Coordinates of C-alpha atoms and ligand atoms in Angstrom, one line a residue:
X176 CA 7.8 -37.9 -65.4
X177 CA 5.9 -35.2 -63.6
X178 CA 8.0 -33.3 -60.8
X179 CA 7.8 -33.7 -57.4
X180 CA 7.1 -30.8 -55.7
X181 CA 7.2 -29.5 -51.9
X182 CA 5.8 -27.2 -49.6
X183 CA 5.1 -26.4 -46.1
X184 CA 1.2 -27.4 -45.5
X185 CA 0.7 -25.6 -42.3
X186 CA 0.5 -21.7 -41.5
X187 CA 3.6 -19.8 -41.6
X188 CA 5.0 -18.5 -38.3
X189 CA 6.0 -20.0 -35.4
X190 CA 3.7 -22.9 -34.2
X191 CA 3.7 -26.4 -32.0
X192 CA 3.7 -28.5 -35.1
X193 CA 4.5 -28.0 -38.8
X194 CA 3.6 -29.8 -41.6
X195 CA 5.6 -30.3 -44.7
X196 CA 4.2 -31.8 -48.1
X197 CA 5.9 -34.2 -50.4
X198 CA 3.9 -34.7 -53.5
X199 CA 5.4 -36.7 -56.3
X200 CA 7.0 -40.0 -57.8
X201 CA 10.1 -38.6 -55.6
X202 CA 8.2 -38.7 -52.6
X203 CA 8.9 -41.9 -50.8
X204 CA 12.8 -41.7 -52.0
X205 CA 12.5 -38.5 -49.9
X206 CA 11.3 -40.5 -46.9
X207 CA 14.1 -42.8 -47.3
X208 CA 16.5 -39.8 -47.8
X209 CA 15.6 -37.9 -44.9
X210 CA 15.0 -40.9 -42.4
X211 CA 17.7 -43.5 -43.3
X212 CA 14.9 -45.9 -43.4
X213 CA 12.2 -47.1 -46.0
X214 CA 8.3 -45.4 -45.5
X215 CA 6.2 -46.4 -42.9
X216 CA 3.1 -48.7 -43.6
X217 CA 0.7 -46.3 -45.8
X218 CA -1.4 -44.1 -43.7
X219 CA 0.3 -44.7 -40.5
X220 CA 2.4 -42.4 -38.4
X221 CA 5.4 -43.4 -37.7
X222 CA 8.5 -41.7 -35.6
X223 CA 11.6 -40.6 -37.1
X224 CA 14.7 -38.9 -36.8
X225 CA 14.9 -36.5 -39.9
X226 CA 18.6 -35.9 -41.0
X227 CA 20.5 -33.8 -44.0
X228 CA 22.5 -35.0 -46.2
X229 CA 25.8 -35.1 -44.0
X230 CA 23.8 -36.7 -41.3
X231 CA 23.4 -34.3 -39.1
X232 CA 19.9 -34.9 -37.2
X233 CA 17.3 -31.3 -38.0
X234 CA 14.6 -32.9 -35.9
X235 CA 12.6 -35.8 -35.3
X236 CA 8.5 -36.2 -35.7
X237 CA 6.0 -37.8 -37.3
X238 CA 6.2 -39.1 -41.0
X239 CA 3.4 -40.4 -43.0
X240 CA 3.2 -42.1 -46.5
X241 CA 0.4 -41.9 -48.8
X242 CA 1.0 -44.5 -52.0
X243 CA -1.1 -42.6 -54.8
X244 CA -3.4 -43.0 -56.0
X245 CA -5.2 -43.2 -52.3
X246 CA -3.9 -39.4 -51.5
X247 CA -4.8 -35.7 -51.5
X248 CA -3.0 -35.3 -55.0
X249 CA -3.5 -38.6 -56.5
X250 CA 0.0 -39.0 -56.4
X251 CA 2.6 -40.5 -54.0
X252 CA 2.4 -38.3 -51.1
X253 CA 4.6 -38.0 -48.1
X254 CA 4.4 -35.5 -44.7
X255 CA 6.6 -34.5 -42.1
X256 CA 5.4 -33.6 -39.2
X257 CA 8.0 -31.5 -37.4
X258 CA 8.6 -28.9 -34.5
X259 CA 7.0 -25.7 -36.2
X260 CA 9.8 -23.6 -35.3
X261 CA 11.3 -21.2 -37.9
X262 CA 15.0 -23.0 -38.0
X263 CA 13.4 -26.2 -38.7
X264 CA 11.3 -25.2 -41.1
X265 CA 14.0 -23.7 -43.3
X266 CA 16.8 -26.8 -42.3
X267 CA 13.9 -29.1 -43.7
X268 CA 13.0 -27.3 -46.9
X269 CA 16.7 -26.7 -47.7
X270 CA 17.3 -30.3 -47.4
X271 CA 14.3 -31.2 -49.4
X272 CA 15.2 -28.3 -52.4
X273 CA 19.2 -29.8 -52.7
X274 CA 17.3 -33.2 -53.1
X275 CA 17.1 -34.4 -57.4
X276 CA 14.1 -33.6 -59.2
X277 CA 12.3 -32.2 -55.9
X278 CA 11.0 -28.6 -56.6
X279 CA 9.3 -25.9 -54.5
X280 CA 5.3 -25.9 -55.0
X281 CA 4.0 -22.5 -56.6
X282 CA 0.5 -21.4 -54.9
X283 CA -2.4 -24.1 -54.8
X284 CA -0.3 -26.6 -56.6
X285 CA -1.0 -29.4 -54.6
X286 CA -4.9 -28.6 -55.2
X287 CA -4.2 -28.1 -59.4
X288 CA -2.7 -31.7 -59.4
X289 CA -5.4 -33.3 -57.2
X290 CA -8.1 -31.8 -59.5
X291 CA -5.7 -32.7 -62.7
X292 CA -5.8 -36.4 -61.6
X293 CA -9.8 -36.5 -60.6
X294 CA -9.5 -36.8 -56.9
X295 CA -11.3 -33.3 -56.8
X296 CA -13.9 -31.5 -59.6
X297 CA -13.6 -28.1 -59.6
X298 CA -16.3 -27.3 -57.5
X299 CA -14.6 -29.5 -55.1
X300 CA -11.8 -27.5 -55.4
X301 CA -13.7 -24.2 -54.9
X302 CA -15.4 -25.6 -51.6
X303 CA -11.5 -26.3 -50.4
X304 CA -10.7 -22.7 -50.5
X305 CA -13.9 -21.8 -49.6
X306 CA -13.8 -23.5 -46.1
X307 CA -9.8 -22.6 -45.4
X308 CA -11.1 -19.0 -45.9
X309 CA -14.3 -19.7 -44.0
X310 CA -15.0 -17.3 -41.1
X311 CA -18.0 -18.2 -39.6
X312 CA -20.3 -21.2 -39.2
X313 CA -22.4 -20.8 -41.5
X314 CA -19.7 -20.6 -44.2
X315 CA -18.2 -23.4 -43.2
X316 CA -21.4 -25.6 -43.6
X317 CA -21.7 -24.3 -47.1
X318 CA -18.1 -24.8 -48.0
X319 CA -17.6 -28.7 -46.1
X320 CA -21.0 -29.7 -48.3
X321 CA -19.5 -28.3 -51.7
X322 CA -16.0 -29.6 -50.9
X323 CA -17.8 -33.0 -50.1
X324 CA -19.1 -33.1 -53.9
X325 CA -22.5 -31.6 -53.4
X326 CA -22.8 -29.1 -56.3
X327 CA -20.5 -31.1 -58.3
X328 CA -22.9 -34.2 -58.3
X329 CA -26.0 -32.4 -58.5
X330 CA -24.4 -30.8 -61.8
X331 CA -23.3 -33.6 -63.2
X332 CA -26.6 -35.7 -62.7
X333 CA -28.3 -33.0 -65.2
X334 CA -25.0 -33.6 -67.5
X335 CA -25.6 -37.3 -67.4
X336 CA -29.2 -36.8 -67.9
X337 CA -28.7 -34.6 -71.0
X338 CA -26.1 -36.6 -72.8
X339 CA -28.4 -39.7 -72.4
X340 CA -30.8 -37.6 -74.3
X341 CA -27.8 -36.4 -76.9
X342 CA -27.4 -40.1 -77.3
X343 CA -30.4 -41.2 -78.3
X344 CA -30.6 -38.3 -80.9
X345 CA -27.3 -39.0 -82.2
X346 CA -28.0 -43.0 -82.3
X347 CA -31.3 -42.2 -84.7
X348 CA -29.6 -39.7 -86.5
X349 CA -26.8 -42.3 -87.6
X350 CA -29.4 -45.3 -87.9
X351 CA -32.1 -43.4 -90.4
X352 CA -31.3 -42.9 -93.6
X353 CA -34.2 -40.7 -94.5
X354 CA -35.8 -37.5 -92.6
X355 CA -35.9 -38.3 -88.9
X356 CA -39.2 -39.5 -87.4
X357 CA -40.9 -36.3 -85.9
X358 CA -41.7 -38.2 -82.5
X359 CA -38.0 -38.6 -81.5
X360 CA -37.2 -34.9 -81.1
X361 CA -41.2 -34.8 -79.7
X362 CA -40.3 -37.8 -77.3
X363 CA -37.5 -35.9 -75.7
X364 CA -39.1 -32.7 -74.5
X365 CA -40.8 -33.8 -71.3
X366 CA -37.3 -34.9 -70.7
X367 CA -35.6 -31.4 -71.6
X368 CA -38.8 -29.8 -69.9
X369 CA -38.0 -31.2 -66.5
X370 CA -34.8 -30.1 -66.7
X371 CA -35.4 -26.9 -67.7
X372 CA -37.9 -26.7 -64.4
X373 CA -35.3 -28.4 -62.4
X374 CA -32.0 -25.9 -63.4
X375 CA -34.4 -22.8 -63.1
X376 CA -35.6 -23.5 -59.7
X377 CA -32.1 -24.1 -58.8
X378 CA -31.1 -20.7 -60.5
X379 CA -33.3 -18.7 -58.6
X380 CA -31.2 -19.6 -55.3
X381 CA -27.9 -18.4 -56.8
X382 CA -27.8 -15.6 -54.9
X383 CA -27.7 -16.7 -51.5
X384 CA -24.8 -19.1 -52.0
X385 CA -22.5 -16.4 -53.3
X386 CA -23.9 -13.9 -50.5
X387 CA -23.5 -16.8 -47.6
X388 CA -20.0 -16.7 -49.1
X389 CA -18.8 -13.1 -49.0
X390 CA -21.2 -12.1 -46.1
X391 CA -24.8 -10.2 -45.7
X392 CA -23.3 -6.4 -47.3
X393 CA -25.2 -4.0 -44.3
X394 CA -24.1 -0.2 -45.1
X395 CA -24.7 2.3 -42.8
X396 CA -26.5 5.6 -44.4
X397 CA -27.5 8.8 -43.5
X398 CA -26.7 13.2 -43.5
X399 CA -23.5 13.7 -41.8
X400 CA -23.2 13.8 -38.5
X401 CA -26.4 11.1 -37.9
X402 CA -23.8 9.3 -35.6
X403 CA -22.7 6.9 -38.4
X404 CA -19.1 6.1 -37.3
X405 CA -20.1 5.9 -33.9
X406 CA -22.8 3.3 -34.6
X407 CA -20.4 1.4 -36.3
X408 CA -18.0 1.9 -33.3
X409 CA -20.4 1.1 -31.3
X410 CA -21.2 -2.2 -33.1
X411 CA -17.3 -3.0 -33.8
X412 CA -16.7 -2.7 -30.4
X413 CA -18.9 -5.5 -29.3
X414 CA -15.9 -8.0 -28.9
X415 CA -18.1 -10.8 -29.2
X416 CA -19.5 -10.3 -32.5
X417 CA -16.3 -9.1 -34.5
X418 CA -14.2 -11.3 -36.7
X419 CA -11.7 -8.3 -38.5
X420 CA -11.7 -5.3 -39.6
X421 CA -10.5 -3.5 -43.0
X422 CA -8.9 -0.3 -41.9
X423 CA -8.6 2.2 -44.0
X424 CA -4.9 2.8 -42.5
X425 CA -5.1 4.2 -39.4
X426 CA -8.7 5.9 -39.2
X427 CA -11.7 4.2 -39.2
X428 CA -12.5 0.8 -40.5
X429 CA -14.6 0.5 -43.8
X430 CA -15.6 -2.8 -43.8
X431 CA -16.0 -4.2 -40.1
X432 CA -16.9 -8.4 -40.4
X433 CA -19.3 -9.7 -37.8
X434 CA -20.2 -13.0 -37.2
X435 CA -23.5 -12.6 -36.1
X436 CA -25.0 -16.3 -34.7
X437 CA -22.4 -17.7 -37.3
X438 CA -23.8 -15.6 -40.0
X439 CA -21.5 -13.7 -41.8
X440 CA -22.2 -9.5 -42.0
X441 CA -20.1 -6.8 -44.0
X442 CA -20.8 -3.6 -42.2
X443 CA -19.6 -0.7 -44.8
X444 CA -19.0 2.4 -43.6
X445 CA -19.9 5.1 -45.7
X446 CA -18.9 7.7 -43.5
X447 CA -15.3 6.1 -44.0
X448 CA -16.0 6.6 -48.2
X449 CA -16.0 10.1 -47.9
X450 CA -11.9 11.2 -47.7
X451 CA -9.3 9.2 -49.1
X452 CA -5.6 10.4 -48.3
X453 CA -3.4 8.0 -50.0
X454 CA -3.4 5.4 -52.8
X455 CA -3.8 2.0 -50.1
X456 CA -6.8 4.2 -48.8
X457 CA -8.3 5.0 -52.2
X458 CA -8.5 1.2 -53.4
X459 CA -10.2 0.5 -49.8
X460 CA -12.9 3.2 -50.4
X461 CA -12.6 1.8 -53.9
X462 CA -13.7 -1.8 -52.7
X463 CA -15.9 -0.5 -50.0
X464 CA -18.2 1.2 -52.9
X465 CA -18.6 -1.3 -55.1
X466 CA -19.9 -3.5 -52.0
X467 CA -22.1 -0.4 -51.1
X468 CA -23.1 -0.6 -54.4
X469 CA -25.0 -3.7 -53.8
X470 CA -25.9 -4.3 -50.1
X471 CA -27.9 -6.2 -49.1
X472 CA -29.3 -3.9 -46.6
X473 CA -29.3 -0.9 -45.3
X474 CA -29.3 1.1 -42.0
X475 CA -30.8 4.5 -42.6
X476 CA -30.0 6.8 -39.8
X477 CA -32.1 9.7 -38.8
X478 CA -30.4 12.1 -35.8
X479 CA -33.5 12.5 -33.4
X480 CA -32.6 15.8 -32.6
X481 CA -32.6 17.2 -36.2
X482 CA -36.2 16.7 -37.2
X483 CA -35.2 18.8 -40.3
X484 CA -33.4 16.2 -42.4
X485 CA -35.9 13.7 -41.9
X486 CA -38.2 14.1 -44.6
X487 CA -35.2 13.9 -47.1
X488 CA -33.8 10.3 -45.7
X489 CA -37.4 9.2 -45.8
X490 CA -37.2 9.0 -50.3
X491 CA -34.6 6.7 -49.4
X492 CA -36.3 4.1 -47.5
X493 CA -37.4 0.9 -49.3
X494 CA -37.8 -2.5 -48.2
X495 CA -34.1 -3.5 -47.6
X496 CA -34.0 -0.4 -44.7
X497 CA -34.0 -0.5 -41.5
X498 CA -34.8 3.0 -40.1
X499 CA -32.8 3.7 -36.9
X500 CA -33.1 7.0 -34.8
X501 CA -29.8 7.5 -33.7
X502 CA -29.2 10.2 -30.2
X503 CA -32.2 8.4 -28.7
X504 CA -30.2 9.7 -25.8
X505 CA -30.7 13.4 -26.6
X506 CA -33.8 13.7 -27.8
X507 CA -37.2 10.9 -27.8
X508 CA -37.9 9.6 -30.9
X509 CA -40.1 11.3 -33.5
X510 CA -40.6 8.6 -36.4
X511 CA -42.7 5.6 -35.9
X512 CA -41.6 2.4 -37.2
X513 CA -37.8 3.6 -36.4
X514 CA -35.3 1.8 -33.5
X515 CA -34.5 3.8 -31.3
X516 CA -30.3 3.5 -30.7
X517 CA -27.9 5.2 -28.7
X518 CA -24.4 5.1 -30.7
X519 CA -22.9 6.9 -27.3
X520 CA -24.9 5.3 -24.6
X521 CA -25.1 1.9 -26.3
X522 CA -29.2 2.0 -25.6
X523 CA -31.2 0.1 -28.2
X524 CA -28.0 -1.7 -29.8
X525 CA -28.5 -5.3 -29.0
X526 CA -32.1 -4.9 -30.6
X527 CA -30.4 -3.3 -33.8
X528 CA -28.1 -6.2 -34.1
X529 CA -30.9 -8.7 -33.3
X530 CA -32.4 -7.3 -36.3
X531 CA -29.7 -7.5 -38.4
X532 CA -29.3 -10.6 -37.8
X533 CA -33.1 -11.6 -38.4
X534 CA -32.5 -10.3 -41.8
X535 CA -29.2 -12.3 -42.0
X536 CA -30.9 -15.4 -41.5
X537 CA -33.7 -14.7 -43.9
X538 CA -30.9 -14.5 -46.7
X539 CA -28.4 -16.7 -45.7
X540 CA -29.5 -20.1 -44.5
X541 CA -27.4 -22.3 -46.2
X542 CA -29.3 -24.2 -49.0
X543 CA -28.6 -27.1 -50.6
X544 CA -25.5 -27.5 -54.0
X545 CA -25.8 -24.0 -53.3
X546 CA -24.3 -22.0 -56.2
X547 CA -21.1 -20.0 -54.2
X548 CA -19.5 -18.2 -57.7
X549 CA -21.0 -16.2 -60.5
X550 CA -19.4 -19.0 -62.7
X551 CA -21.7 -21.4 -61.9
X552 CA -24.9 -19.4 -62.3
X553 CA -23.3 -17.9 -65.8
X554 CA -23.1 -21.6 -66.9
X555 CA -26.6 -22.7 -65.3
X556 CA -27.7 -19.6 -67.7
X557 CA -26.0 -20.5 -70.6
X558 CA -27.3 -24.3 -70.0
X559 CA -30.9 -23.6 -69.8
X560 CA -30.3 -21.0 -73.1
X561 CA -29.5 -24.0 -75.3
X562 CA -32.5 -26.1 -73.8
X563 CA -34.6 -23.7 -74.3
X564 CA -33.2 -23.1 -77.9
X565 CA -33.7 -26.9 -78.8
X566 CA -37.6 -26.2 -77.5
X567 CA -38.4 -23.2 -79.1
X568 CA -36.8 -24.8 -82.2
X569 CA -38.3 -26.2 -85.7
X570 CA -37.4 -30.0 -85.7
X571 CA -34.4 -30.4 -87.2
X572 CA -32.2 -32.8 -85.6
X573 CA -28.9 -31.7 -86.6
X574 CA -29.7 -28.3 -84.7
X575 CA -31.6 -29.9 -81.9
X576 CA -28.2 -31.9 -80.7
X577 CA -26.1 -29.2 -81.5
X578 CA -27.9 -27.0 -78.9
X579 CA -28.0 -30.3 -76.7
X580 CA -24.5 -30.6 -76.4
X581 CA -23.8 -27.0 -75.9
X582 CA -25.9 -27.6 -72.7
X583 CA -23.9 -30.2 -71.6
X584 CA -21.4 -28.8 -72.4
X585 CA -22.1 -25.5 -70.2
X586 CA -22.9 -28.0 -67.3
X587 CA -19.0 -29.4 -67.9
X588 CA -17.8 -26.2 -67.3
X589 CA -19.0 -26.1 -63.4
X590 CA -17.0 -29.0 -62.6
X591 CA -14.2 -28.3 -65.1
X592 CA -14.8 -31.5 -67.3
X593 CA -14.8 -29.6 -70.7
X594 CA -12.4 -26.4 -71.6
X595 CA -11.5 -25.0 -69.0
X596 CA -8.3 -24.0 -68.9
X597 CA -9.4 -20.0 -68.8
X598 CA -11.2 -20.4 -65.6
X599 CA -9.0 -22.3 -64.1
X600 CA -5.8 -19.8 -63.0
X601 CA -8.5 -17.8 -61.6
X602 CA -9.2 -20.5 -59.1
X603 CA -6.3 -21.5 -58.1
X604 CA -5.3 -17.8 -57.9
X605 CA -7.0 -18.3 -54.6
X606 CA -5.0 -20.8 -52.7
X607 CA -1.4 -19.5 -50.9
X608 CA 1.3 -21.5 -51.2
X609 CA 1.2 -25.7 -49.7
X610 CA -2.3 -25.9 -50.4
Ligands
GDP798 P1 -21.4 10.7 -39.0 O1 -21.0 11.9 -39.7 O2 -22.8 10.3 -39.4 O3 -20.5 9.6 -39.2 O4 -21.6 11.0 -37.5 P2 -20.6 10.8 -36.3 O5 -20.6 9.4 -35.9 O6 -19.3 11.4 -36.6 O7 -21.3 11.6 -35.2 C1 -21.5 13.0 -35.2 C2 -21.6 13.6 -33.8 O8 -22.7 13.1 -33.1 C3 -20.4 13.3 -33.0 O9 -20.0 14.4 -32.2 C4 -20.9 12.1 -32.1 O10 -20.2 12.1 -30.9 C5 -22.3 12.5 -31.9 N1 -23.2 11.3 -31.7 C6 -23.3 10.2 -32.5 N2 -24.2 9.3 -32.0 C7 -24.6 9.9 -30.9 C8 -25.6 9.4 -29.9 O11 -26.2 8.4 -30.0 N3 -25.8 10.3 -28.8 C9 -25.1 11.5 -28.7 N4 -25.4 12.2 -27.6 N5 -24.2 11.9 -29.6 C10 -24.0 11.1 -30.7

C-alpha cells in the first residue's frame, strides 16, 4: 500500500492561515485521529478542534476531506486549515509524523503522485510550477492555460491522429500476406503532410513561450563610463515597475526583473559582469552571461559628451538595438535615430521604458499551447524528423511504421505518456516541499 505522506501546503513563515496536506490511504484515519470524530462530508469545510495524542487541544480550524479519486493527488486527501503560527505548525506536523504509516512529503511529491495517477500530464504539471513561480501577468496567463491542459491536448490530438495512421498500417501489414499494396503507404501522406504543416507552424512559435516564461533578456551595453549602472539605477528605481532584484552581494544588482504592463523584462547589467570578488558573486556574473549571451535586446549606450567612442558602438548596432544617448543632460544629442536619456536627471526615461516595453509586447504576447521548455520543442523536432523520414522514404512498410511510431512516440514524451522517467526528476526538481 503506497504511503501516506504529509506536508505543509502553504508558505513557510508566519501567516493568518496554514494549510497542511494529508495525502494517502491514511488520510481520513488522520482526520479521525486528530479530531475525535469521523471526516466531514467530502468537499466541505467543516470546524474542528485538532488534538494530539494525549488529548491535549493544538488548535482548532477548518478540515476538509477529499475521497480520491476526486482530489489533487488522486488519492484520499485531507487539509487542515489551522492558525499559521510557527508553534502550531510544528505541534501539528509532530503529531501527524508519530502517527503509523504517515511520512513527511519530499519536494513536489504531492504533484509526482497526481501526475503518477493521471489527474495531471506533465505538461500540466509544468504549467503548476509555472504559475506558483509566475511573476507577472502575462506569465500567469500562459501558465493557468498550460496547467488547464492546453499544450497537453493539443499534443496529444497529433499523437492520436498518428497512431490512427500506425494502425491502419499495422492492420494491412498483418492482413496481407504478399507485398503491401503501394496505395496504403500513398494513402497516408496527405495525412502525415498535414501534420507535418501543422507541428512546424507550431514549432516556429517555440520561442516565445519559453521567453514569456523566463522574461524579455534586455542587456545594457556600451564603453565604460556611458552611465550604464546609473541607467539601470535609474530604471530599478522606478518602484512601480520592479518585481526583484539579483544582487551581486552587496553592490549592484545584475539582473533587475521588471514587470513592464505585466510583461516580464530581465535587465542584465553588464557593467555588474565586469569584477567578481567572491565565489556567490562569480556564479551571479556566471548566470548573468549566459543570459547576456542571448538577449533578446539590447540597449546600446552612447555618452553624448564623448563623440569619440561613437563610431566604434555604431558596428555593434543591429536590429535588436535600441541606441540611447545617455548625459542628454550635459551635452545635446549628436546621433539621429538615438533616445535621448538622462540616467542622472531621469529626462527621457519613461520613453526608454515605453520602448522597451513595445518590444516586449512584440515578443511576448502569449500564444496559444505555447511551448514554455526546450523539451517540448526537442520532441516536436524529433517528431517531425520521423515524419519526414517516413515521406522521404522508399515504401516499405515495416520501415514506414517504425518511423511512425517513433513520432508518436516523441509526441508521448511532452506529456510524459511513454519513457519518461529521465525527464521526470528534472521537473519535479522544481517544486519546494507541500506542493
Ligand atoms: P558605466 O561605466 O557605463 O556603468 O557608467 P556609470 O553608470 O558608472 O557612469 C559613469 C559616470 O557618468 C558616473 O560618474 C555617473 O554619475 C555619470 N553619469 C551617468 N549617467 C549620467 C547622466 O545622464 N548625466 C550626467 N550628468 N552624468 C551621468
Amino acid at each position: 500500500m503506497a504511503e501516506t505522506i504529509f506536508a505543509l501546503a502553504s508558505g513557510a513563515g508566519v501567516s493568518g492561515v496554514a494549510v497542511i496536506r494529508v495525502s494517502g490511504p491514511g488520510a481520513g484515519p488522520t482526520i479521525e485521529t486528530l479530531t475525535g470524530r469521523p471526516p466531514p462530508p467530502p468537499r466541505q469545510a467543516a470546524l474542528r478542534r485538532f488534538r494530539d495524542g494525549s488529548g491535549h487541544e493544538i488548535d482548532h480550524g477548518l478540515v476538509l476531506w477529499f475521497p480520491g479519486p476526486r482530489s489533487f493527488t488522486g488519492e484520499d486527501v485531507a487539509e487542515f486549515h489551522v492558525h499559521g503560527g510557527r508553534a502550531v505548525i510544528q505541534g501539528l506536523l509532530a503529531v501527524l509524523g508519530r502517527l503509523e504509516g504517515l511520512a513527511p512529503a519530499g519536494p513536489g511529491a504531492f504533484t509526482r503522485r497526481a501526475f503518477d495517477h493521471g489527474r495531471l500530464d506533465l505538461t500540466q504539471v509544468e504549467g503548476l510550477a509555472d504559475l506558483v513561480a509566475a511573476e507577472t501577468e502575462a506569465q500567469r496567463i500562459q501558465a493557468l492555460r498550460q496547467l488547464d491542459g492546453d499544450l497537453g491536448r493539443l499534443v496529444e490530438d497529433w499523437r492520436q491522429a498518428l497512431i490512427l495512421c500506425l494502425a491502419h498500417l499495422e492492420a494491412a501489414i498483418d492482413f496481407v500476406e504478399d507485398d503491401l499494396p503501394d496505395d496504403l503507404i500513398v494513402g497516408l501522406r496527405p495525412r502525415i503532410e498535414a501534420l507535418v504543416a501543422v507541428i512546424s507552424a507550431h514549432l516556429s512559435q517555440a520561442r516565445s513561450g519559453e521567453r514569456l516564461r523566463e522574461g524579455l533578456t534586455v542587456v545594457i551595453l556600451g564603453a565604460p563610463n556611458a552611465g550604464k549602472s546609473s541607467l539601470l539605477n535609474r530604471l530599478a528605481g522606478r518602484e512601480a515597475a520592479i518585481v526583484s532584484s539579483i544582487a551581486g552581494t552587496t553592490r549592484d544588482p545584475i539582473e533587475v526583473h521588471l514587470d513592464l504592463d505585466g510583461l516580464p523584462v530581465v535587465l542584465v547589467d553588464t557593467a555588474g559582469l565586469r569584477e567578481a570578488t567572491d565565489e556567490i558573486e562569480r556564479e551571479g556574473i556566471r548566470r548573468a552571461e549566459a543570459r547576456a549571451a542571448r538577449a533578446d535586446l539590447k540597449l546600446l549606450l552612447i555618452d553624448a559628451t564623448a563623440p569619440e567612442t561613437h563610431a566604434a558602438m555604431a558596428a555593434r548596432f543591429d536590429s535588436d538595438t535600441l541606441l540611447i544617448i545617455n548625459k542628454a543632460d550635459l551635452a545635446p544629442a549628436t546621433v539621429a535615430d538615438g533616445l535621448a536619456v538622462s540616467a542622472a536627471t531621469g529626462q527621457g526615461v519613461d520613453a526608454l521604458v515605453d520602448a522597451i516595453a513595445a518590444k516586449a509586447r512584440e515578443r511576448l504576447t502569449p500564444g496559444a499551447a505555447a511551448l514554455t521548455r526546450e523539451r517540448h520543442g526537442v520532441a516536436l523536432r524529433d517528431c517531425l524528423d520521423a515524419l519526414r523520414r517516413f515521406l522521404a522514404a522508399p515504401e516499405d512498410p515495416e520501415l514506414a511504421s517504425e518511423d511512425l511510431r517513433l513520432a508518436a512516440r516523441a509526441l508521448g514524451r511532452i506529456t510524459g505518456r511513454v519513457d519518461v522517467e529521465d525527464v521526470l526528476d528534472v521537473i519535479f526538481s522544481e517544486f519546494c516541499i507541500g506542493k
